[in-house]
Amino acid sequence: RKVCKFCVDKVELVDYKDVRRLRGFVSDRGKIVPRRISGSCARHQRQLTHAIRRARSMALLPYTAE
């Protein structure tokens, strides 16, 4: 069984400014990786989705693959 990377690192809140970490949870097509593949828990997956969407709106992450 996969372990949540955020729980292991004791991350309380997933930050939208941490682009390097968020990029690992976006596929090569630009889609958000689902929980069953990423292995993150439900709480952190919700925070992750919110952070990725916020980072996209602020142009820190692309919406699509280049």
Tab-separated table of C-alpha atoms in Angstrom:
chain	number	residue	atom	x	y	z
A	1	ARG	CA	0.000	0.000	0.000
A	2	LYS	CA	1.237	3.475	-0.874
A	3	VAL	CA	1.955	5.992	1.864
A	4	CYS	CA	1.002	9.666	1.732
A	5	LYS	CA	4.135	11.761	1.104
A	6	PHE	CA	2.621	14.699	2.970
A	7	CYS	CA	1.865	12.630	6.093
A	8	VAL	CA	5.401	11.206	6.078
A	9	ASP	CA	6.883	14.728	5.884
A	10	LYS	CA	4.356	15.961	8.508
A	11	VAL	CA	2.998	18.674	6.188
A	12	GLU	CA	-0.027	20.385	7.748
A	13	LEU	CA	-1.047	22.508	4.760
A	14	VAL	CA	-0.155	21.968	1.106
A	15	ASP	CA	1.142	25.316	-0.151
A	16	TYR	CA	0.373	26.539	-3.671
A	17	LYS	CA	3.725	28.364	-3.816
A	18	ASP	CA	5.686	25.097	-3.490
A	19	VAL	CA	5.685	24.479	-7.248
A	20	ARG	CA	8.434	21.875	-7.184
A	21	ARG	CA	6.361	19.608	-4.920
A	22	LEU	CA	3.106	20.229	-6.798
A	23	ARG	CA	4.681	19.403	-10.154
A	24	GLY	CA	5.107	15.799	-9.024
A	25	PHE	CA	1.325	15.453	-8.730
A	26	VAL	CA	0.562	16.697	-12.243
A	27	SER	CA	0.724	14.269	-15.172
A	28	ASP	CA	2.704	14.920	-18.330
A	29	ARG	CA	-0.587	15.969	-19.986
A	30	GLY	CA	-1.211	18.563	-17.256
A	31	LYS	CA	-3.894	16.668	-15.358
A	32	ILE	CA	-4.013	16.279	-11.577
A	33	VAL	CA	-2.949	12.755	-10.615
A	34	PRO	CA	-5.727	10.809	-8.833
A	35	ARG	CA	-5.426	9.612	-5.265
A	36	ARG	CA	-5.146	5.925	-6.156
A	37	ILE	CA	-2.024	6.639	-8.213
A	38	SER	CA	-0.401	9.364	-6.092
A	39	GLY	CA	-0.957	7.459	-2.847
A	40	SER	CA	-1.888	10.556	-0.858
A	41	CYS	CA	-4.580	10.451	1.824
A	42	ALA	CA	-8.008	12.013	1.248
A	43	ARG	CA	-7.276	15.113	3.326
A	44	HIS	CA	-4.032	15.925	1.575
A	45	GLN	CA	-5.460	15.071	-1.875
A	46	ARG	CA	-8.164	17.708	-1.357
A	47	GLN	CA	-5.548	20.258	-0.277
A	48	LEU	CA	-3.352	19.236	-3.207
A	49	THR	CA	-6.139	19.755	-5.740
A	50	HIS	CA	-6.963	23.153	-4.276
A	51	ALA	CA	-3.280	24.172	-4.290
A	52	ILE	CA	-2.746	23.051	-7.906
A	53	ARG	CA	-5.825	24.954	-9.074
A	54	ARG	CA	-4.696	28.063	-7.224
A	55	ALA	CA	-1.146	27.767	-8.628
A	56	ARG	CA	-2.579	27.430	-12.137
A	57	SER	CA	-4.707	30.535	-11.746
A	58	MET	CA	-1.655	32.495	-10.607
A	59	ALA	CA	0.346	31.156	-13.580
A	60	LEU	CA	2.812	29.202	-11.434
A	61	LEU	CA	1.763	25.934	-13.130
A	62	PRO	CA	0.515	25.443	-16.697
A	63	TYR	CA	-3.041	24.290	-17.388
A	64	THR	CA	-1.897	22.013	-20.222
A	65	ALA	CA	1.287	20.340	-21.381
A	66	GLU	CA	3.463	22.390	-23.672
